[in-house]
Amino acid sequence: ANTAQTPYRSGFPVDKIKSNTNLPKTKLFEAQQLLRSVVGSLNWLSCGTRLDITTITNILAKYLHSTTPSHVAAAKYVVRYLKGCKSMGIKFSTSQNTKVQAYLNFPLSSKITALSDANWGPQDASAPTLTTSKDAVDIFKSRSISGFLLWLNGPVHWVSKRQAITARSSAEAEIYATDECVKA
């Protein structure tokens, strides 16, 4: 299979995948079992050494009980991404390292450094528009996703999760992300 450049495809948000109840129950069960297996493995990797897949693993985990073949395809896309960058990860060492070398490359002090970020709104960054009640966006899906990284000569702790409340602006979403980071 081809490799992928990112953990999930831009423009194809997992949150917008419609449930497909027209498939036979056996196909849905097979898809559910496969997604559970893949997400379990991805979760293990994201907790240990691959913080770059934490967000998509979190999103896919929400669909373990309402799986469709499209969710499985999204999980396989993450595996294709990992195949293309299997030499990447976190290297733990006893020697002092003062550079973040994954996506950032600048000198850092030996003090603990906290980095946080958030996206505002749903995964695809669209503003929800309501035309009819059946088109209503689930309020949970319109919540922002926060992430943070604590660094002390290497990554110490990282989190990526949907915010508990709905932010009314991107600035508010960033404030909530920073607040979660400070609490850690």
Steps between C-alpha positions, in 0.01 A plus 500: 500500500606858444616706791325816620655835591262590784314299767162582346378634170433870488149577380360160606411547867428181689234687703291547185482132400136396492399175663406236245218283629431356153796261522443144622557456872787258434688766298443761771618253767815419300572871454445560873738219598768623258470862617525394865817305427665779299397779742631295793838472331500868402412596857793301632733677256357846568541459876856376474694654216280642223334816624436601137211251474336583834227724355384265225514203739278693742251582222489143366450360851164679522367277221585158641129429558365664183762391249467523123740386227598868460623508861709190428639672189598801714677268746683329215608843377669558839679166461618608152632820658687301765645273233643804323665640811579193707847630584346799680396503860626610836852411601560483873861547600708568809696775323366852532312617192380859473343487153153392396581303187167370373311793349679782678870564498613776730709507816312465825619551854532219750182625667169334428332643191128483429355526149124513441268548206135465407285500193171683519186316404453164331783291358458639149498860634162573344240716664189292559198619307153373582253459218272238648489322831636178341809693381577625851863451603551301817616760753778264613642489145516880481723527807862596453789259538782598738848363518805565707852373549720528809871485414798448731801379303243298306124458500369428847122519458263569210125512458260548210130508580172667420424794729232449763317819405422670171724801439340808344821614327843375403653715775274336758596154368870591536440624856332171593794308345749706699295451816505120454874511441562703816290256705723213388 
